[in-house]
């Protein structure tokens, strides 16, 4: 029950962050907006843990893995995704990001020796196919260098996301809670982003209005502090491959909200795509079938 609650919370939270991100599009450079997001998130999470007297500094041997989590989840991946969005439609980015299930399965095999199951591959295929049908025209693009660059950045951002999952899984395995790892990871991510702003000489533009500030607070407090915590708790509890299937469902939530607030109309292909993604969800989370004993081991009827 707890795993289901964590999964649903992650899907609902990250499926709604697109609204807040759209509210931030404007005069503030992307790099600065991402910096604001994780700076506020870090302050919130560090303050909460400090007040609760649960703020602990990870051991020196764990610091490289906290830094890896910061690089992969709280800075570089977002830079890739935001820049990809300038070249390719968001629907195509969603399809590429949904392949995090496969990324995680492969990386878990490489780093932890996990077996790649047919169920994981089938669920990922169903999810990706469903999203292809859902976004249809958005996925069909004219391939030029800009498109290839956008696809490459989206794939790279998904790889960073997956590697961040591996770092988080390692940190949880040695006893570092997701809250602690996130608090320090977001802090390190903020410093990394500030360094990149300085190196690229990106102008720091102040938040322009109350709408931007409201979106920033939602992305920092809900999308980052709560969203990343629920997701990484899920990774530590059910494994990175199964947890990553949440990435397939984020666009479903976004389209559902778009139906209500923006008049999005579902097509026959869209409904088929929705059915496939939900079927993939059933496949990835269905309990394993009980193995039947070999015939030679079956109990013989009593008698003489």
Coordinates of N, CA, C and O in Angstrom, one line a residue, residues 95-252:
X95 N 8.4 10.8 -25.0 CA 8.6 9.5 -25.5 C 10.0 9.0 -25.1 O 10.3 7.9 -24.7
X96 N 11.0 9.9 -25.4 CA 12.4 9.6 -25.1 C 12.6 9.4 -23.6 O 13.2 8.4 -23.1
X97 N 12.0 10.3 -22.8 CA 12.1 10.2 -21.3 C 11.5 8.9 -20.8 O 11.9 8.3 -19.8
X98 N 10.4 8.4 -21.5 CA 9.8 7.2 -21.0 C 10.7 6.0 -21.1 O 10.5 4.9 -20.5
X99 N 11.7 6.1 -21.9 CA 12.7 5.0 -22.0 C 13.6 4.9 -20.8 O 14.5 4.0 -20.8
X100 N 13.4 5.7 -19.8 CA 14.1 5.6 -18.6 C 14.0 4.2 -17.9 O 14.9 3.7 -17.2
X101 N 12.8 3.6 -18.2 CA 12.7 2.2 -17.7 C 13.7 1.3 -18.2 O 14.3 0.5 -17.5
X102 N 14.1 1.4 -19.5 CA 15.1 0.6 -20.1 C 16.5 1.0 -19.7 O 17.4 0.2 -19.3
X103 N 16.7 2.3 -19.6 CA 18.0 2.9 -19.1 C 18.3 2.3 -17.7 O 19.4 1.9 -17.5
X104 N 17.2 2.4 -16.9 CA 17.4 1.9 -15.5 C 17.7 0.4 -15.4 O 18.5 -0.1 -14.6
X105 N 17.0 -0.4 -16.3 CA 17.2 -1.8 -16.3 C 18.7 -2.1 -16.7 O 19.3 -3.0 -16.1
X106 N 19.2 -1.5 -17.7 CA 20.5 -1.7 -18.2 C 21.5 -1.2 -17.2 O 22.5 -2.0 -16.8
X107 N 21.3 0.0 -16.6 CA 22.3 0.5 -15.6 C 22.3 -0.4 -14.3 O 23.3 -0.6 -13.7
X108 N 21.1 -0.8 -13.9 CA 21.0 -1.7 -12.7 C 21.8 -3.0 -13.0 O 22.4 -3.6 -12.1
X109 N 21.7 -3.5 -14.2 CA 22.5 -4.7 -14.6 C 24.0 -4.4 -14.5 O 24.8 -5.2 -13.9
X110 N 24.4 -3.2 -15.0 CA 25.8 -2.9 -15.0 C 26.4 -2.6 -13.6 O 27.5 -3.1 -13.3
X111 N 25.6 -1.9 -12.8 CA 26.2 -1.4 -11.5 C 25.8 -2.4 -10.4 O 26.6 -2.4 -9.4
X112 N 24.7 -3.1 -10.5 CA 24.3 -3.9 -9.3 C 24.1 -5.4 -9.7 O 23.7 -6.2 -8.8
X113 N 24.2 -5.7 -11.0 CA 24.1 -7.1 -11.3 C 22.7 -7.6 -11.4 O 22.4 -8.8 -11.5
X114 N 21.7 -6.7 -11.5 CA 20.3 -7.1 -11.6 C 20.0 -7.8 -12.9 O 20.6 -7.4 -13.9
X115 N 19.1 -8.7 -12.9 CA 18.7 -9.4 -14.1 C 17.7 -8.5 -14.9 O 16.8 -8.0 -14.3
X116 N 17.9 -8.4 -16.2 CA 16.9 -7.7 -17.0 C 15.8 -8.6 -17.4 O 16.0 -9.6 -18.1
X117 N 14.6 -8.4 -16.9 CA 13.5 -9.3 -17.1 C 12.7 -8.9 -18.4 O 12.7 -7.8 -18.9
X118 N 12.1 -10.0 -19.0 CA 11.2 -9.8 -20.1 C 10.0 -8.9 -19.8 O 9.6 -8.1 -20.6
X119 N 9.6 -8.9 -18.5 CA 8.5 -8.1 -18.1 C 8.8 -6.6 -18.2 O 8.0 -5.8 -18.7
X120 N 10.0 -6.3 -17.8 CA 10.5 -4.9 -17.9 C 10.5 -4.4 -19.3 O 10.0 -3.3 -19.6
X121 N 11.1 -5.2 -20.2 CA 11.2 -4.8 -21.6 C 9.8 -4.7 -22.2 O 9.5 -3.8 -23.0
X122 N 8.9 -5.6 -21.9 CA 7.5 -5.6 -22.5 C 6.8 -4.4 -22.0 O 6.1 -3.7 -22.8
X123 N 6.9 -4.1 -20.7 CA 6.2 -2.9 -20.1 C 6.8 -1.6 -20.8 O 6.0 -0.7 -21.1
X124 N 8.1 -1.5 -20.9 CA 8.7 -0.3 -21.6 C 8.2 -0.2 -23.0 O 7.9 0.9 -23.5
X125 N 8.2 -1.3 -23.7 CA 7.7 -1.3 -25.1 C 6.3 -0.8 -25.2 O 5.9 0.0 -26.1
X126 N 5.4 -1.3 -24.3 CA 4.0 -0.9 -24.3 C 3.9 0.6 -24.0 O 3.1 1.3 -24.6
X127 N 4.6 1.0 -23.0 CA 4.6 2.4 -22.6 C 5.0 3.4 -23.7 O 4.4 4.4 -24.0
X128 N 6.2 3.0 -24.3 CA 6.7 3.9 -25.4 C 5.8 3.9 -26.6 O 5.6 5.0 -27.2
X129 N 5.3 2.8 -27.0 CA 4.3 2.7 -28.1 C 3.1 3.5 -27.8 O 2.5 4.2 -28.7
X130 N 2.6 3.4 -26.6 CA 1.4 4.2 -26.2 C 1.6 5.7 -26.3 O 0.8 6.4 -26.8
X131 N 2.8 6.1 -25.9 CA 3.1 7.5 -26.0 C 3.3 8.0 -27.4 O 2.9 9.1 -27.8
X132 N 3.9 7.1 -28.2 CA 4.0 7.4 -29.7 C 2.6 7.7 -30.3 O 2.4 8.6 -31.1
X133 N 1.6 6.8 -29.9 CA 0.3 7.0 -30.4 C -0.4 8.2 -29.8 O -1.1 8.9 -30.5
X134 N -0.1 8.5 -28.6 CA -0.7 9.7 -27.9 C -0.3 11.0 -28.5 O -1.1 11.9 -28.8
X135 N 1.0 11.0 -28.8 CA 1.6 12.3 -29.3 C 1.7 12.4 -30.8 O 1.9 13.5 -31.3
X136 N 1.4 11.3 -31.5 CA 1.3 11.2 -32.9 C 2.1 12.3 -33.7 O 3.3 12.2 -33.9
X137 N 1.4 13.4 -34.1 CA 2.0 14.4 -34.9 C 3.2 15.0 -34.3 O 4.2 15.4 -35.0
X138 N 3.3 15.1 -33.0 CA 4.4 15.8 -32.3 C 5.7 14.9 -32.5 O 6.8 15.5 -32.4
X139 N 5.5 13.6 -32.7 CA 6.7 12.8 -32.8 C 7.2 12.7 -34.2 O 8.4 12.5 -34.4
X140 N 6.4 13.0 -35.2 CA 6.8 13.0 -36.6 C 7.4 14.4 -36.8 O 6.7 15.4 -36.9
X141 N 8.7 14.5 -37.0 CA 9.4 15.7 -37.2 C 10.3 15.6 -38.5 O 10.6 14.6 -38.9
X142 N 10.6 16.8 -39.0 CA 11.6 16.9 -40.1 C 13.0 16.8 -39.5 O 13.4 17.6 -38.7
X143 N 13.7 15.7 -39.9 CA 15.0 15.5 -39.3 C 16.1 16.4 -39.9 O 16.4 16.4 -41.1
X144 N 16.6 17.4 -39.1 CA 17.7 18.2 -39.5 C 18.7 18.2 -38.3 O 18.5 17.5 -37.3
X145 N 19.7 19.0 -38.4 CA 20.7 19.0 -37.3 C 20.1 19.5 -36.0 O 20.5 19.0 -34.9
X146 N 19.2 20.4 -36.1 CA 18.5 20.9 -34.8 C 17.7 19.8 -34.2 O 17.7 19.7 -32.9
X147 N 17.0 19.0 -35.0 CA 16.2 17.9 -34.4 C 17.1 16.9 -33.8 O 16.8 16.4 -32.7
X148 N 18.1 16.5 -34.5 CA 19.0 15.5 -34.0 C 19.7 16.0 -32.7 O 19.9 15.2 -31.8
X149 N 20.0 17.3 -32.7 CA 20.6 17.8 -31.4 C 19.6 17.7 -30.3 O 19.9 17.3 -29.2
X150 N 18.3 18.0 -30.6 CA 17.3 17.9 -29.5 C 17.1 16.5 -29.0 O 17.0 16.3 -27.8
X151 N 17.0 15.6 -30.0 CA 16.9 14.2 -29.6 C 18.1 13.7 -28.8 O 17.9 13.0 -27.8
X152 N 19.3 14.1 -29.2 CA 20.5 13.7 -28.5 C 20.5 14.3 -27.0 O 20.8 13.6 -26.1
X153 N 20.1 15.6 -26.9 CA 20.0 16.2 -25.6 C 19.0 15.5 -24.7 O 19.2 15.3 -23.5
X154 N 17.8 15.1 -25.3 CA 16.8 14.5 -24.5 C 17.2 13.1 -24.0 O 17.0 12.7 -22.9
X155 N 17.9 12.4 -24.9 CA 18.5 11.1 -24.6 C 19.6 11.2 -23.5 O 19.6 10.4 -22.6
X156 N 20.4 12.2 -23.6 CA 21.4 12.5 -22.7 C 20.8 12.8 -21.3 O 21.3 12.4 -20.3
X157 N 19.8 13.7 -21.3 CA 19.1 14.0 -20.1 C 18.5 12.8 -19.4 O 18.6 12.7 -18.2
X158 N 18.0 11.9 -20.2 CA 17.4 10.7 -19.6 C 18.5 9.8 -19.1 O 18.3 9.1 -18.0
X159 N 19.6 9.7 -19.7 CA 20.8 9.0 -19.2 C 21.2 9.5 -17.9 O 21.5 8.8 -16.9
X160 N 21.3 10.9 -17.8 CA 21.7 11.5 -16.5 C 20.7 11.2 -15.4 O 21.1 10.8 -14.3
X161 N 19.4 11.2 -15.8 CA 18.4 10.9 -14.8 C 18.5 9.4 -14.3 O 18.4 9.2 -13.1
X162 N 18.8 8.5 -15.2 CA 19.0 7.1 -14.8 C 20.3 6.9 -14.0 O 20.2 6.2 -13.0
X163 N 21.3 7.6 -14.3 CA 22.6 7.5 -13.5 C 22.3 8.1 -12.1 O 22.9 7.6 -11.1
X164 N 21.5 9.1 -12.0 CA 21.1 9.7 -10.7 C 20.3 8.7 -9.9 O 20.5 8.6 -8.7
X165 N 19.5 7.9 -10.6 CA 18.8 6.8 -9.9 C 19.7 5.8 -9.3 O 19.6 5.3 -8.2
X166 N 20.8 5.5 -10.0 CA 21.8 4.5 -9.6 C 22.5 5.1 -8.3 O 22.8 4.3 -7.4
X167 N 22.9 6.4 -8.4 CA 23.6 7.0 -7.3 C 22.7 7.0 -6.0 O 23.1 6.7 -4.9
X168 N 21.4 7.3 -6.2 CA 20.5 7.3 -5.1 C 20.3 5.9 -4.6 O 20.2 5.8 -3.3
X169 N 20.2 4.9 -5.4 CA 20.0 3.6 -5.0 C 21.2 3.1 -4.1 O 21.1 2.5 -3.1
X170 N 22.4 3.5 -4.6 CA 23.6 3.2 -3.8 C 23.6 3.9 -2.4 O 23.9 3.3 -1.4
X171 N 23.2 5.2 -2.4 CA 23.2 5.9 -1.2 C 22.1 5.3 -0.2 O 22.4 5.2 1.0
X172 N 21.0 4.9 -0.7 CA 20.0 4.3 0.2 C 20.5 2.9 0.7 O 20.3 2.6 1.9
X173 N 21.3 2.2 -0.1 CA 21.8 0.9 0.3 C 22.8 1.0 1.5 O 22.9 0.1 2.2
X174 N 23.5 2.1 1.6 CA 24.5 2.3 2.7 C 23.8 3.0 3.8 O 24.6 3.4 4.8
X175 N 22.5 3.3 3.8 CA 21.9 3.8 5.0 C 21.6 5.3 4.9 O 21.2 5.9 5.9
X176 N 21.9 6.0 3.8 CA 21.6 7.4 3.7 C 20.1 7.6 3.2 O 19.8 7.1 2.1
X177 N 19.3 8.2 3.9 CA 17.9 8.4 3.6 C 17.8 9.3 2.3 O 18.6 10.2 2.1
X178 N 16.7 9.1 1.5 CA 16.5 10.0 0.4 C 16.4 11.4 0.8 O 16.8 12.3 0.0
X179 N 15.8 11.7 2.0 CA 15.7 13.1 2.4 C 17.1 13.7 2.6 O 17.4 14.8 2.2
X180 N 18.0 13.0 3.3 CA 19.3 13.5 3.5 C 20.1 13.6 2.2 O 20.7 14.7 2.0
X181 N 20.0 12.6 1.4 CA 20.7 12.7 0.1 C 20.2 13.8 -0.8 O 21.0 14.5 -1.4
X182 N 18.9 14.0 -0.8 CA 18.3 15.1 -1.5 C 18.7 16.5 -1.0 O 19.0 17.4 -1.8
X183 N 18.7 16.6 0.3 CA 19.1 17.9 0.9 C 20.5 18.3 0.5 O 20.7 19.5 0.0
X184 N 21.4 17.4 0.6 CA 22.8 17.8 0.2 C 22.9 17.8 -1.3 O 23.7 18.6 -1.8
X185 N 22.2 16.9 -2.0 CA 22.3 16.9 -3.4 C 21.8 18.1 -4.0 O 22.4 18.7 -5.0
X186 N 20.7 18.6 -3.5 CA 20.1 19.9 -4.1 C 21.0 21.1 -3.7 O 21.1 22.0 -4.5
X187 N 21.7 21.0 -2.6 CA 22.6 22.1 -2.2 C 23.8 22.1 -3.2 O 24.2 23.1 -3.7
X188 N 24.3 20.9 -3.4 CA 25.5 20.8 -4.3 C 25.0 21.2 -5.8 O 25.8 21.8 -6.5
X189 N 23.8 20.7 -6.1 CA 23.3 21.1 -7.5 C 23.1 22.6 -7.6 O 23.4 23.1 -8.7
X190 N 22.7 23.3 -6.6 CA 22.6 24.7 -6.6 C 24.0 25.4 -6.9 O 24.1 26.3 -7.7
X191 N 25.0 24.9 -6.2 CA 26.3 25.4 -6.4 C 26.8 25.1 -7.8 O 27.5 26.0 -8.4
X192 N 26.6 23.9 -8.3 CA 27.0 23.6 -9.7 C 26.3 24.6 -10.7 O 26.9 25.1 -11.6
X193 N 25.0 24.8 -10.5 CA 24.3 25.7 -11.4 C 24.8 27.1 -11.3 O 24.9 27.8 -12.4
X194 N 25.1 27.5 -10.1 CA 25.6 28.9 -10.0 C 27.0 29.0 -10.7 O 27.3 30.0 -11.3
X195 N 27.8 28.0 -10.6 CA 29.1 28.0 -11.3 C 28.9 28.0 -12.8 O 29.6 28.8 -13.5
X196 N 27.9 27.3 -13.3 CA 27.7 27.3 -14.8 C 27.1 28.6 -15.2 O 27.5 29.1 -16.3
X197 N 26.3 29.3 -14.4 CA 25.8 30.6 -14.7 C 27.0 31.6 -14.8 O 27.1 32.4 -15.7
X198 N 28.0 31.5 -13.9 CA 29.1 32.4 -13.9 C 30.0 32.1 -15.1 O 30.5 33.0 -15.8
X199 N 30.2 30.8 -15.4 CA 31.1 30.4 -16.5 C 30.5 30.9 -17.9 O 31.2 31.4 -18.7
X200 N 29.2 30.7 -18.0 CA 28.5 31.1 -19.3 C 28.1 32.5 -19.3 O 27.6 33.0 -20.4
X201 N 28.4 33.2 -18.2 CA 28.0 34.7 -18.1 C 26.5 34.9 -18.4 O 26.1 35.9 -19.1
X202 N 25.7 34.0 -17.9 CA 24.3 34.1 -18.1 C 23.8 35.2 -17.1 O 24.1 35.1 -15.9
X203 N 23.0 36.1 -17.6 CA 22.5 37.2 -16.7 C 21.5 36.6 -15.7 O 20.6 35.9 -16.1
X204 N 21.6 37.0 -14.5 CA 20.7 36.6 -13.4 C 19.5 37.7 -13.4 O 19.7 38.8 -13.0
X205 N 18.4 37.2 -13.9 CA 17.2 38.1 -14.0 C 16.3 37.8 -12.8 O 16.0 36.6 -12.5
X206 N 15.9 38.8 -12.1 CA 15.0 38.6 -11.0 C 13.6 38.1 -11.4 O 13.2 38.4 -12.5
X207 N 13.0 37.3 -10.5 CA 11.6 36.9 -10.9 C 10.7 38.0 -11.2 O 10.6 39.0 -10.5
X208 N 10.1 38.0 -12.4 CA 9.4 39.2 -12.9 C 8.0 39.5 -12.3 O 7.6 40.6 -12.3
X209 N 7.3 38.5 -11.8 CA 5.9 38.7 -11.3 C 5.5 37.6 -10.3 O 6.3 36.7 -10.1
X210 N 4.3 37.8 -9.8 CA 3.8 36.9 -8.8 C 3.5 35.5 -9.4 O 3.6 34.5 -8.7
X211 N 3.1 35.4 -10.7 CA 2.9 34.2 -11.3 C 4.2 33.3 -11.4 O 4.2 32.1 -11.1
X212 N 5.3 34.0 -11.7 CA 6.6 33.3 -11.8 C 6.9 32.8 -10.4 O 7.4 31.6 -10.2
X213 N 6.7 33.6 -9.4 CA 7.1 33.2 -8.0 C 6.2 32.0 -7.5 O 6.7 31.1 -6.8
X214 N 5.0 32.1 -7.9 CA 4.1 31.0 -7.5 C 4.5 29.7 -8.1 O 4.5 28.6 -7.5
X215 N 4.9 29.7 -9.4 CA 5.3 28.6 -10.1 C 6.6 28.0 -9.5 O 6.8 26.8 -9.4
X216 N 7.5 29.0 -9.2 CA 8.8 28.6 -8.6 C 8.6 27.9 -7.3 O 9.3 26.9 -7.0
X217 N 7.7 28.4 -6.5 CA 7.5 27.8 -5.2 C 6.9 26.4 -5.3 O 7.3 25.4 -4.6
X218 N 6.0 26.2 -6.3 CA 5.4 24.9 -6.6 C 6.5 23.9 -7.0 O 6.6 22.8 -6.6
X219 N 7.3 24.3 -8.0 CA 8.4 23.5 -8.5 C 9.4 23.1 -7.4 O 9.9 22.0 -7.4
X220 N 9.7 24.1 -6.6 CA 10.7 23.8 -5.5 C 10.2 22.9 -4.4 O 10.8 21.9 -4.1
X221 N 9.0 23.3 -3.9 CA 8.5 22.7 -2.7 C 7.8 21.3 -3.0 O 8.1 20.3 -2.4
X222 N 6.9 21.4 -4.0 CA 6.2 20.2 -4.4 C 6.9 19.3 -5.4 O 7.2 18.1 -5.2
X223 N 7.3 19.9 -6.5 CA 8.0 19.2 -7.6 C 9.3 18.6 -7.2 O 9.7 17.5 -7.7
X224 N 10.1 19.4 -6.4 CA 11.5 18.9 -6.1 C 11.5 18.3 -4.7 O 11.9 17.1 -4.6
X225 N 11.2 19.0 -3.7 CA 11.3 18.4 -2.3 C 10.5 17.2 -2.1 O 11.0 16.1 -1.7
X226 N 9.2 17.3 -2.5 CA 8.3 16.1 -2.3 C 8.4 15.1 -3.4 O 8.6 13.9 -3.2
X227 N 8.4 15.6 -4.7 CA 8.4 14.7 -5.8 C 9.7 13.9 -5.9 O 9.6 12.6 -6.1
X228 N 10.8 14.5 -5.7 CA 12.1 13.7 -5.8 C 12.2 12.7 -4.6 O 12.7 11.6 -4.7
X229 N 11.7 13.1 -3.4 CA 11.7 12.3 -2.3 C 10.8 11.1 -2.4 O 11.3 9.9 -2.2
X230 N 9.6 11.3 -2.9 CA 8.7 10.1 -3.1 C 9.3 9.2 -4.2 O 9.2 7.9 -4.0
X231 N 9.8 9.7 -5.2 CA 10.3 8.9 -6.3 C 11.6 8.1 -5.9 O 11.7 6.9 -6.1
X232 N 12.5 8.7 -5.2 CA 13.7 8.0 -4.8 C 13.4 7.1 -3.6 O 14.1 6.1 -3.5
X233 N 12.4 7.3 -2.8 CA 12.0 6.3 -1.9 C 11.5 5.1 -2.6 O 11.7 4.0 -2.2
X234 N 10.7 5.3 -3.7 CA 10.2 4.3 -4.5 C 11.3 3.4 -5.1 O 11.3 2.2 -5.1
X235 N 12.4 4.1 -5.6 CA 13.5 3.4 -6.1 C 14.2 2.5 -5.1 O 14.5 1.3 -5.4
X236 N 14.3 3.0 -3.9 CA 14.9 2.2 -2.8 C 14.0 1.0 -2.4 O 14.5 0.0 -1.9
X237 N 12.7 1.1 -2.6 CA 11.8 0.1 -2.1 C 11.4 -1.0 -3.2 O 11.3 -2.1 -2.8
X238 N 11.2 -0.5 -4.4 CA 10.8 -1.5 -5.4 C 11.8 -1.7 -6.6 O 11.5 -2.5 -7.5
X239 N 12.9 -0.9 -6.5 CA 13.9 -1.1 -7.6 C 13.8 0.0 -8.6 O 12.7 0.6 -8.8
X240 N 14.9 0.3 -9.3 CA 14.9 1.4 -10.2 C 14.1 1.2 -11.5 O 13.6 2.1 -12.1
X241 N 14.1 -0.1 -11.9 CA 13.4 -0.4 -13.2 C 11.9 -0.2 -13.1 O 11.3 0.4 -13.9
X242 N 11.3 -0.7 -12.0 CA 9.9 -0.6 -11.8 C 9.5 0.9 -11.5 O 8.5 1.4 -12.0
X243 N 10.3 1.5 -10.6 CA 10.0 2.9 -10.3 C 10.0 3.8 -11.5 O 9.2 4.8 -11.6
X244 N 10.9 3.5 -12.4 CA 11.1 4.4 -13.6 C 9.8 4.3 -14.5 O 9.7 5.2 -15.4
X245 N 9.0 3.3 -14.3 CA 7.8 3.3 -15.2 C 6.9 4.5 -14.9 O 6.0 4.8 -15.7
X246 N 7.1 5.2 -13.8 CA 6.3 6.4 -13.6 C 6.6 7.4 -14.7 O 5.7 8.2 -15.0
X247 N 7.7 7.4 -15.3 CA 8.0 8.4 -16.4 C 7.1 8.2 -17.6 O 6.9 9.2 -18.3
X248 N 6.5 7.0 -17.7 CA 5.6 6.8 -18.8 C 4.2 7.4 -18.5 O 3.5 7.9 -19.4
X249 N 3.9 7.6 -17.2 CA 2.6 8.1 -16.9 C 2.5 9.6 -16.7 O 1.4 10.1 -16.6
X250 N 3.7 10.2 -16.6 CA 3.7 11.7 -16.4 C 2.9 12.4 -17.5 O 2.0 13.3 -17.3
X251 N 3.1 12.0 -18.8 CA 2.4 12.7 -19.9 C 0.9 12.5 -19.8 O 0.1 13.3 -20.3
X252 N 0.5 11.3 -19.3 CA -1.0 11.0 -19.2 C -1.6 12.0 -18.3 O -2.7 12.5 -18.6

